[in-house]
PDB file of C-alpha atoms in Angstrom:
ATOM      1  CA  MET A   1    -218.588 -15.895 272.993  1.00  0.00           C
ATOM      2  CA  ARG A   2    -216.853 -19.295 272.975  1.00  0.00           C
ATOM      3  CA  ARG A   3    -215.015 -18.474 269.755  1.00  0.00           C
ATOM      4  CA  LEU A   4    -213.769 -15.231 271.315  1.00  0.00           C
ATOM      5  CA  VAL A   5    -212.609 -17.096 274.426  1.00  0.00           C
ATOM      6  CA  ARG A   6    -210.563 -19.488 272.288  1.00  0.00           C
ATOM      7  CA  ARG A   7    -208.525 -16.500 271.025  1.00  0.00           C
ATOM      8  CA  ILE A   8    -207.353 -15.447 274.482  1.00  0.00           C
ATOM      9  CA  ALA A   9    -203.589 -15.951 274.607  1.00  0.00           C
ATOM     10  CA  LEU A  10    -202.531 -18.009 277.622  1.00  0.00           C
ATOM     11  CA  ALA A  11    -198.757 -17.560 277.641  1.00  0.00           C
ATOM     12  CA  THR A  12    -196.764 -18.793 280.633  1.00  0.00           C
ATOM     13  CA  PRO A  13    -193.529 -17.293 282.031  1.00  0.00           C
ATOM     14  CA  GLU A  14    -190.200 -18.368 280.593  1.00  0.00           C
ATOM     15  CA  ARG A  15    -188.292 -21.230 282.140  1.00  0.00           C
ATOM     16  CA  VAL A  16    -184.504 -20.946 281.969  1.00  0.00           C
ATOM     17  CA  ASN A  17    -182.455 -24.089 281.340  1.00  0.00           C
ATOM     18  CA  SER A  18    -180.674 -24.825 284.633  1.00  0.00           C
ATOM     19  CA  ARG A  19    -177.398 -25.591 282.864  1.00  0.00           C
ATOM     20  CA  THR A  20    -177.218 -22.092 281.401  1.00  0.00           C
ATOM     21  CA  ARG A  21    -178.845 -20.110 284.205  1.00  0.00           C
ATOM     22  CA  LYS A  22    -176.766 -17.285 285.628  1.00  0.00           C
ATOM     23  CA  SER A  23    -177.436 -14.686 288.295  1.00  0.00           C
ATOM     24  CA  SER A  24    -177.980 -11.067 287.337  1.00  0.00           C
ATOM     25  CA  ARG A  25    -174.700 -10.139 289.060  1.00  0.00           C
ATOM     26  CA  SER A  26    -172.441 -12.620 287.226  1.00  0.00           C
ATOM     27  CA  ALA A  27    -170.693 -12.272 283.893  1.00  0.00           C
ATOM     28  CA  PRO A  28    -171.709 -14.464 280.933  1.00  0.00           C
ATOM     29  CA  ARG A  29    -170.243 -17.967 281.193  1.00  0.00           C
ATOM     30  CA  LEU A  30    -167.591 -19.042 278.729  1.00  0.00           C
ATOM     31  CA  ASP A  31    -168.516 -22.033 276.584  1.00  0.00           C
ATOM     32  CA  LEU A  32    -165.136 -23.776 276.555  1.00  0.00           C
ATOM     33  CA  ARG A  33    -166.125 -26.565 274.176  1.00  0.00           C
ATOM     34  CA  ARG A  34    -167.433 -24.210 271.492  1.00  0.00           C
ATOM     35  CA  THR A  35    -164.459 -21.848 271.978  1.00  0.00           C
ATOM     36  CA  VAL A  36    -161.994 -24.719 271.359  1.00  0.00           C
ATOM     37  CA  ARG A  37    -164.010 -25.841 268.348  1.00  0.00           C
ATOM     38  CA  ALA A  38    -163.864 -22.315 266.898  1.00  0.00           C
ATOM     39  CA  ALA A  39    -160.108 -22.159 267.557  1.00  0.00           C
ATOM     40  CA  GLN A  40    -159.563 -25.337 265.530  1.00  0.00           C
ATOM     41  CA  HIS A  41    -160.647 -23.409 262.459  1.00  0.00           C
ATOM     42  CA  SER A  42    -158.106 -20.638 263.117  1.00  0.00           C
ATOM     43  CA  GLY A  43    -154.885 -22.607 263.563  1.00  0.00           C
ATOM     44  CA  GLY A  44    -155.443 -23.245 267.251  1.00  0.00           C
ATOM     45  CA  GLU A  45    -155.591 -19.605 268.296  1.00  0.00           C
ATOM     46  CA  PRO A  46    -158.723 -18.701 270.278  1.00  0.00           C
ATOM     47  CA  VAL A  47    -159.460 -15.567 268.270  1.00  0.00           C
ATOM     48  CA  ARG A  48    -163.089 -15.581 269.366  1.00  0.00           C
ATOM     49  CA  LEU A  49    -164.469 -16.438 272.787  1.00  0.00           C
ATOM     50  CA  VAL A  50    -167.848 -18.162 272.676  1.00  0.00           C
ATOM     51  CA  TYR A  51    -170.228 -17.684 275.574  1.00  0.00           C
ATOM     52  CA  ARG A  52    -173.155 -19.804 276.609  1.00  0.00           C
ATOM     53  CA  ARG A  53    -176.484 -18.557 275.420  1.00  0.00           C
ATOM     54  CA  ARG A  54    -179.356 -18.269 277.829  1.00  0.00           C
ATOM     55  CA  ARG A  55    -181.770 -21.008 276.841  1.00  0.00           C
ATOM     56  CA  THR A  56    -185.386 -20.322 277.613  1.00  0.00           C
ATOM     57  CA  ARG A  57    -188.718 -21.921 276.901  1.00  0.00           C
ATOM     58  CA  LEU A  58    -192.205 -21.293 278.154  1.00  0.00           C
ATOM     59  CA  ARG A  59    -193.354 -23.195 281.193  1.00  0.00           C
ATOM     60  CA  ARG A  60    -195.902 -25.927 280.662  1.00  0.00           C
ATOM     61  CA  LEU A  61    -199.520 -24.961 281.316  1.00  0.00           C
ATOM     62  CA  ILE A  62    -201.797 -27.417 283.151  1.00  0.00           C
ATOM     63  CA  LEU A  63    -205.542 -26.741 283.307  1.00  0.00           C
ATOM     64  CA  LEU A  64    -207.867 -28.667 285.628  1.00  0.00           C
ATOM     65  CA  CYS A  65    -211.528 -27.800 285.024  1.00  0.00           C
ATOM     66  CA  ASP A  66    -214.414 -28.694 287.336  1.00  0.00           C
ATOM     67  CA  VAL A  67    -217.392 -30.020 285.320  1.00  0.00           C
ATOM     68  CA  SER A  68    -219.613 -30.838 288.301  1.00  0.00           C
ATOM     69  CA  GLY A  69    -223.260 -29.812 288.511  1.00  0.00           C
ATOM     70  CA  SER A  70    -222.563 -26.541 290.328  1.00  0.00           C
ATOM     71  CA  MET A  71    -220.176 -25.456 287.555  1.00  0.00           C
ATOM     72  CA  GLU A  72    -222.524 -26.337 284.686  1.00  0.00           C
ATOM     73  CA  PRO A  73    -223.424 -22.685 283.819  1.00  0.00           C
ATOM     74  CA  TYR A  74    -219.748 -22.019 283.080  1.00  0.00           C
ATOM     75  CA  THR A  75    -218.570 -25.325 281.629  1.00  0.00           C
ATOM     76  CA  ARG A  76    -218.888 -24.483 277.930  1.00  0.00           C
ATOM     77  CA  VAL A  77    -216.950 -21.228 278.205  1.00  0.00           C
ATOM     78  CA  PHE A  78    -214.140 -22.717 280.254  1.00  0.00           C
ATOM     79  CA  LEU A  79    -213.799 -25.719 277.959  1.00  0.00           C
ATOM     80  CA  SER A  80    -213.383 -23.257 275.089  1.00  0.00           C
ATOM     81  CA  LEU A  81    -210.572 -21.670 277.097  1.00  0.00           C
ATOM     82  CA  LEU A  82    -208.944 -25.095 277.492  1.00  0.00           C
ATOM     83  CA  GLN A  83    -209.390 -25.800 273.793  1.00  0.00           C
ATOM     84  CA  GLY A  84    -207.681 -22.549 272.828  1.00  0.00           C
ATOM     85  CA  ALA A  85    -204.799 -23.208 275.223  1.00  0.00           C
ATOM     86  CA  ILE A  86    -204.120 -26.619 273.704  1.00  0.00           C
ATOM     87  CA  ALA A  87    -204.125 -25.143 270.204  1.00  0.00           C
ATOM     88  CA  GLU A  88    -201.700 -22.320 271.017  1.00  0.00           C
ATOM     89  CA  ALA A  89    -199.449 -23.462 273.877  1.00  0.00           C
ATOM     90  CA  GLU A  90    -197.703 -26.414 275.498  1.00  0.00           C
ATOM     91  CA  ALA A  91    -200.772 -27.206 277.555  1.00  0.00           C
ATOM     92  CA  GLU A  92    -202.448 -30.220 279.115  1.00  0.00           C
ATOM     93  CA  ALA A  93    -206.155 -30.246 279.965  1.00  0.00           C
ATOM     94  CA  PHE A  94    -208.063 -32.294 282.539  1.00  0.00           C
ATOM     95  CA  ILE A  95    -211.659 -32.260 283.731  1.00  0.00           C
ATOM     96  CA  PHE A  96    -212.931 -33.497 287.065  1.00  0.00           C
ATOM     97  CA  SER A  97    -216.132 -34.086 288.971  1.00  0.00           C
ATOM     98  CA  THR A  98    -216.138 -37.205 291.148  1.00  0.00           C
ATOM     99  CA  GLY A  99    -213.061 -38.368 289.200  1.00  0.00           C
ATOM    100  CA  LEU A 100    -210.341 -36.975 286.943  1.00  0.00           C
ATOM    101  CA  THR A 101    -210.089 -37.372 283.147  1.00  0.00           C
ATOM    102  CA  ARG A 102    -207.272 -36.257 280.878  1.00  0.00           C
ATOM    103  CA  LEU A 103    -208.800 -34.325 277.977  1.00  0.00           C
ATOM    104  CA  THR A 104    -205.904 -32.973 275.923  1.00  0.00           C
ATOM    105  CA  ARG A 105    -206.448 -35.225 272.906  1.00  0.00           C
ATOM    106  CA  GLN A 106    -210.233 -34.836 272.901  1.00  0.00           C
ATOM    107  CA  LEU A 107    -209.988 -31.034 272.823  1.00  0.00           C
ATOM    108  CA  ALA A 108    -207.405 -30.940 270.034  1.00  0.00           C
ATOM    109  CA  VAL A 109    -210.062 -30.220 267.379  1.00  0.00           C
ATOM    110  CA  ARG A 110    -211.077 -26.926 265.763  1.00  0.00           C
ATOM    111  CA  ASP A 111    -214.848 -27.121 266.211  1.00  0.00           C
ATOM    112  CA  PRO A 112    -215.939 -26.045 269.743  1.00  0.00           C
ATOM    113  CA  ASP A 113    -219.181 -28.047 269.660  1.00  0.00           C
ATOM    114  CA  GLN A 114    -217.322 -31.188 268.638  1.00  0.00           C
ATOM    115  CA  ALA A 115    -214.799 -30.574 271.414  1.00  0.00           C
ATOM    116  CA  LEU A 116    -217.592 -30.232 273.985  1.00  0.00           C
ATOM    117  CA  ALA A 117    -219.280 -33.419 272.758  1.00  0.00           C
ATOM    118  CA  ARG A 118    -216.002 -35.344 272.939  1.00  0.00           C
ATOM    119  CA  ALA A 119    -215.355 -33.988 276.418  1.00  0.00           C
ATOM    120  CA  ALA A 120    -218.791 -35.008 277.700  1.00  0.00           C
ATOM    121  CA  ALA A 121    -218.439 -38.479 276.176  1.00  0.00           C
ATOM    122  CA  SER A 122    -215.068 -39.033 277.838  1.00  0.00           C
ATOM    123  CA  THR A 123    -216.388 -39.112 281.405  1.00  0.00           C
ATOM    124  CA  GLN A 124    -219.280 -40.779 283.202  1.00  0.00           C
ATOM    125  CA  ASP A 125    -219.594 -38.196 285.976  1.00  0.00           C
ATOM    126  CA  TRP A 126    -220.338 -35.069 283.954  1.00  0.00           C
ATOM    127  CA  ALA A 127    -222.403 -32.619 286.072  1.00  0.00           C
ATOM    128  CA  GLY A 128    -222.055 -34.841 289.127  1.00  0.00           C
ATOM    129  CA  GLY A 129    -220.617 -34.020 292.533  1.00  0.00           C
ATOM    130  CA  THR A 130    -217.126 -32.662 293.187  1.00  0.00           C
ATOM    131  CA  ARG A 131    -214.336 -34.764 294.670  1.00  0.00           C
ATOM    132  CA  LEU A 132    -211.701 -32.066 294.694  1.00  0.00           C
ATOM    133  CA  ALA A 133    -209.108 -33.731 296.928  1.00  0.00           C
ATOM    134  CA  LYS A 134    -209.522 -37.075 295.174  1.00  0.00           C
ATOM    135  CA  SER A 135    -209.077 -35.474 291.742  1.00  0.00           C
ATOM    136  CA  ILE A 136    -205.976 -33.501 292.732  1.00  0.00           C
ATOM    137  CA  ARG A 137    -204.492 -36.612 294.341  1.00  0.00           C
ATOM    138  CA  HIS A 138    -205.158 -38.588 291.143  1.00  0.00           C
ATOM    139  CA  PHE A 139    -203.473 -35.905 289.050  1.00  0.00           C
ATOM    140  CA  THR A 140    -200.420 -35.664 291.317  1.00  0.00           C
ATOM    141  CA  ASN A 141    -199.982 -39.438 291.558  1.00  0.00           C
ATOM    142  CA  ALA A 142    -200.580 -40.270 287.890  1.00  0.00           C
ATOM    143  CA  TRP A 143    -199.064 -37.254 286.112  1.00  0.00           C
ATOM    144  CA  GLY A 144    -197.600 -34.688 288.468  1.00  0.00           C
ATOM    145  CA  ARG A 145    -194.883 -36.842 289.983  1.00  0.00           C
ATOM    146  CA  ARG A 146    -193.832 -38.037 286.525  1.00  0.00           C
ATOM    147  CA  GLY A 147    -192.804 -34.493 285.709  1.00  0.00           C
ATOM    148  CA  LEU A 148    -195.882 -33.056 283.998  1.00  0.00           C
ATOM    149  CA  ALA A 149    -196.566 -30.560 286.784  1.00  0.00           C
ATOM    150  CA  ARG A 150    -192.990 -29.957 287.893  1.00  0.00           C
ATOM    151  CA  GLY A 151    -192.214 -26.280 287.318  1.00  0.00           C
ATOM    152  CA  ALA A 152    -195.538 -25.801 285.494  1.00  0.00           C
ATOM    153  CA  VAL A 153    -198.233 -23.161 285.848  1.00  0.00           C
ATOM    154  CA  VAL A 154    -201.308 -25.012 287.128  1.00  0.00           C
ATOM    155  CA  VAL A 155    -204.764 -23.488 286.673  1.00  0.00           C
ATOM    156  CA  ILE A 156    -207.657 -24.947 288.673  1.00  0.00           C
ATOM    157  CA  ILE A 157    -211.106 -23.850 287.521  1.00  0.00           C
ATOM    158  CA  SER A 158    -213.658 -24.634 290.220  1.00  0.00           C
ATOM    159  CA  ASP A 159    -216.117 -23.052 292.644  1.00  0.00           C
ATOM    160  CA  GLY A 160    -214.526 -25.106 295.424  1.00  0.00           C
ATOM    161  CA  TRP A 161    -217.784 -26.748 296.473  1.00  0.00           C
ATOM    162  CA  ALA A 162    -216.303 -30.125 297.301  1.00  0.00           C
ATOM    163  CA  LEU A 163    -217.655 -33.287 298.899  1.00  0.00           C
ATOM    164  CA  ASP A 164    -214.216 -33.988 300.392  1.00  0.00           C
ATOM    165  CA  ASP A 165    -213.354 -32.851 303.887  1.00  0.00           C
ATOM    166  CA  PRO A 166    -211.279 -29.631 303.968  1.00  0.00           C
ATOM    167  CA  GLU A 167    -208.294 -31.373 305.577  1.00  0.00           C
ATOM    168  CA  SER A 168    -207.977 -33.690 302.560  1.00  0.00           C
ATOM    169  CA  VAL A 169    -208.128 -30.722 300.189  1.00  0.00           C
ATOM    170  CA  HIS A 170    -205.423 -28.976 302.234  1.00  0.00           C
ATOM    171  CA  THR A 171    -203.171 -32.061 302.097  1.00  0.00           C
ATOM    172  CA  GLN A 172    -203.501 -32.569 298.344  1.00  0.00           C
ATOM    173  CA  MET A 173    -203.014 -28.887 297.544  1.00  0.00           C
ATOM    174  CA  ALA A 174    -199.824 -28.910 299.621  1.00  0.00           C
ATOM    175  CA  ARG A 175    -198.510 -31.820 297.532  1.00  0.00           C
ATOM    176  CA  LEU A 176    -199.361 -30.040 294.290  1.00  0.00           C
ATOM    177  CA  ARG A 177    -197.775 -26.815 295.569  1.00  0.00           C
ATOM    178  CA  ARG A 178    -194.427 -28.590 295.973  1.00  0.00           C
ATOM    179  CA  LEU A 179    -194.442 -29.474 292.269  1.00  0.00           C
ATOM    180  CA  ALA A 180    -195.932 -26.430 290.547  1.00  0.00           C
ATOM    181  CA  TYR A 181    -194.279 -23.106 289.760  1.00  0.00           C
ATOM    182  CA  ARG A 182    -197.542 -21.211 290.266  1.00  0.00           C
ATOM    183  CA  ILE A 183    -201.112 -22.213 291.052  1.00  0.00           C
ATOM    184  CA  ILE A 184    -203.923 -20.036 289.679  1.00  0.00           C
ATOM    185  CA  TRP A 185    -207.450 -20.625 290.982  1.00  0.00           C
ATOM    186  CA  VAL A 186    -210.364 -19.476 288.831  1.00  0.00           C
ATOM    187  CA  ASN A 187    -213.681 -19.332 290.694  1.00  0.00           C
ATOM    188  CA  PRO A 188    -216.574 -17.665 288.807  1.00  0.00           C
ATOM    189  CA  ARG A 189    -218.557 -17.342 292.042  1.00  0.00           C
ATOM    190  CA  LYS A 190    -215.917 -15.028 293.485  1.00  0.00           C
ATOM    191  CA  ILE A 191    -217.706 -12.123 291.789  1.00  0.00           C
ATOM    192  CA  ALA A 192    -220.848 -12.624 293.930  1.00  0.00           C
ATOM    193  CA  LEU A 193    -221.664  -9.887 296.421  1.00  0.00           C
ATOM    194  CA  HIS A 194    -220.379 -10.677 299.931  1.00  0.00           C
ATOM    195  CA  TYR A 195    -218.589 -13.818 298.742  1.00  0.00           C
ATOM    196  CA  GLN A 196    -216.069 -14.949 301.365  1.00  0.00           C
ATOM    197  CA  PRO A 197    -214.134 -18.239 300.916  1.00  0.00           C
ATOM    198  CA  VAL A 198    -213.800 -18.862 304.651  1.00  0.00           C
ATOM    199  CA  VAL A 199    -215.006 -22.469 304.938  1.00  0.00           C
ATOM    200  CA  GLY A 200    -214.886 -25.742 303.017  1.00  0.00           C
ATOM    201  CA  GLY A 201    -212.627 -26.812 300.186  1.00  0.00           C
ATOM    202  CA  MET A 202    -212.047 -23.313 298.835  1.00  0.00           C
ATOM    203  CA  ALA A 203    -210.768 -22.028 302.172  1.00  0.00           C
ATOM    204  CA  ALA A 204    -208.523 -25.080 302.535  1.00  0.00           C
ATOM    205  CA  ALA A 205    -207.008 -24.554 299.080  1.00  0.00           C
ATOM    206  CA  LEU A 206    -206.330 -20.809 299.216  1.00  0.00           C
ATOM    207  CA  PRO A 207    -203.083 -20.894 301.267  1.00  0.00           C
ATOM    208  CA  PHE A 208    -201.429 -22.669 298.331  1.00  0.00           C
ATOM    209  CA  VAL A 209    -202.779 -20.390 295.590  1.00  0.00           C
ATOM    210  CA  ASP A 210    -200.714 -17.622 293.949  1.00  0.00           C
ATOM    211  CA  ALA A 211    -203.628 -15.852 292.249  1.00  0.00           C
ATOM    212  CA  PHE A 212    -207.363 -16.090 292.963  1.00  0.00           C
ATOM    213  CA  VAL A 213    -209.483 -14.712 290.104  1.00  0.00           C
ATOM    214  CA  SER A 214    -213.084 -14.972 288.949  1.00  0.00           C
ATOM    215  CA  GLY A 215    -213.001 -15.489 285.177  1.00  0.00           C
ATOM    216  CA  HIS A 216    -216.768 -14.987 285.208  1.00  0.00           C
ATOM    217  CA  SER A 217    -216.868 -12.963 281.973  1.00  0.00           C
ATOM    218  CA  TYR A 218    -214.879 -12.411 278.809  1.00  0.00           C
ATOM    219  CA  ALA A 219    -213.288  -9.297 280.315  1.00  0.00           C
ATOM    220  CA  ALA A 220    -212.432 -11.159 283.523  1.00  0.00           C
ATOM    221  CA  LEU A 221    -210.669 -13.870 281.518  1.00  0.00           C
ATOM    222  CA  ALA A 222    -208.031 -11.264 280.644  1.00  0.00           C
ATOM    223  CA  GLU A 223    -207.194 -11.277 284.356  1.00  0.00           C
ATOM    224  CA  VAL A 224    -206.784 -15.048 284.159  1.00  0.00           C
ATOM    225  CA  ALA A 225    -204.381 -14.656 281.237  1.00  0.00           C
ATOM    226  CA  ALA A 226    -202.384 -12.025 283.150  1.00  0.00           C
ATOM    227  CA  ALA A 227    -202.121 -14.298 286.194  1.00  0.00           C
ATOM    228  CA  ILE A 228    -200.835 -17.128 284.002  1.00  0.00           C
ATOM    229  CA  ARG A 229    -198.172 -14.869 282.451  1.00  0.00           C
ATOM    230  CA  ALA A 230    -196.922 -13.568 285.802  1.00  0.00           C
ATOM    231  CA  ASP A 231    -193.792 -14.749 287.571  1.00  0.00           C
ATOM    232  CA  ARG A 232    -194.067 -16.201 291.051  1.00  0.00           C
ATOM    233  CA  SER A 233    -194.458 -13.239 293.389  1.00  0.00           C
ATOM    234  CA  TYR A 234    -193.332 -14.807 296.625  1.00  0.00           C
ATOM    235  CA  PRO A 235    -191.949 -18.112 297.954  1.00  0.00           C
ATOM    236  CA  HIS A 236    -194.343 -20.533 299.630  1.00  0.00           C
ATOM    237  CA  GLU A 237    -193.476 -22.736 302.552  1.00  0.00           C
ATOM    238  CA  ASN A 238    -192.068 -26.121 301.585  1.00  0.00           C
ATOM    239  CA  THR A 239    -191.708 -25.018 297.956  1.00  0.00           C
ATOM    240  CA  ARG A 240    -188.564 -26.062 296.159  1.00  0.00           C
ATOM    241  CA  THR A 241    -186.544 -23.512 294.220  1.00  0.00           C
ATOM    242  CA  ARG A 242    -186.769 -23.956 290.445  1.00  0.00           C
TER     243      ARG A 242
END
């Protein structure tokens, strides 16, 4: 199962270089410098007009995975997902429980059991409680504001059972929303009969989430991959245009 999960392709949407971005209604922009350079090889006559090419690259993928006690039944599978993302994409991986740990380097190995062992050894609060607001604040302060999350697709994998008060979760999610291109929330407990995220940390986070999926099975992880590939469907309040 974990080896299959590692093969799931987590491709993000393209990000267009702002210097070469053009609207769908405008004509291609002339690249004056390259046109002049081409003319120098033809006696000064601009026999060929050179236009700017649309530069694109995939958006960075950020994965934040809850490894608290309540998420323990799912931890191995989701860490395999993180491991596969690091191997195939421009991705950064973090785990959190009562604190946040960057895990990109530890997961950059081929063997899934070795990756899990390195992940568990990297933190002292494995299978502990969940400080969701504290962990998101740590990420935003230490990495997000330095550009890691700016314009990125951020995936949070958590059941939302947090020790923080909902107001703190709301505040930190709002900060992250202003940086990220899209926020995908993966909650394996969403599949439960009569599940309703109406209270607590999960309810506080949802207003800032673009896609809310379960990822509870291998088939459901395809929905996660589709959400990561998607473009932003609608503008959020206080969200900058990118």
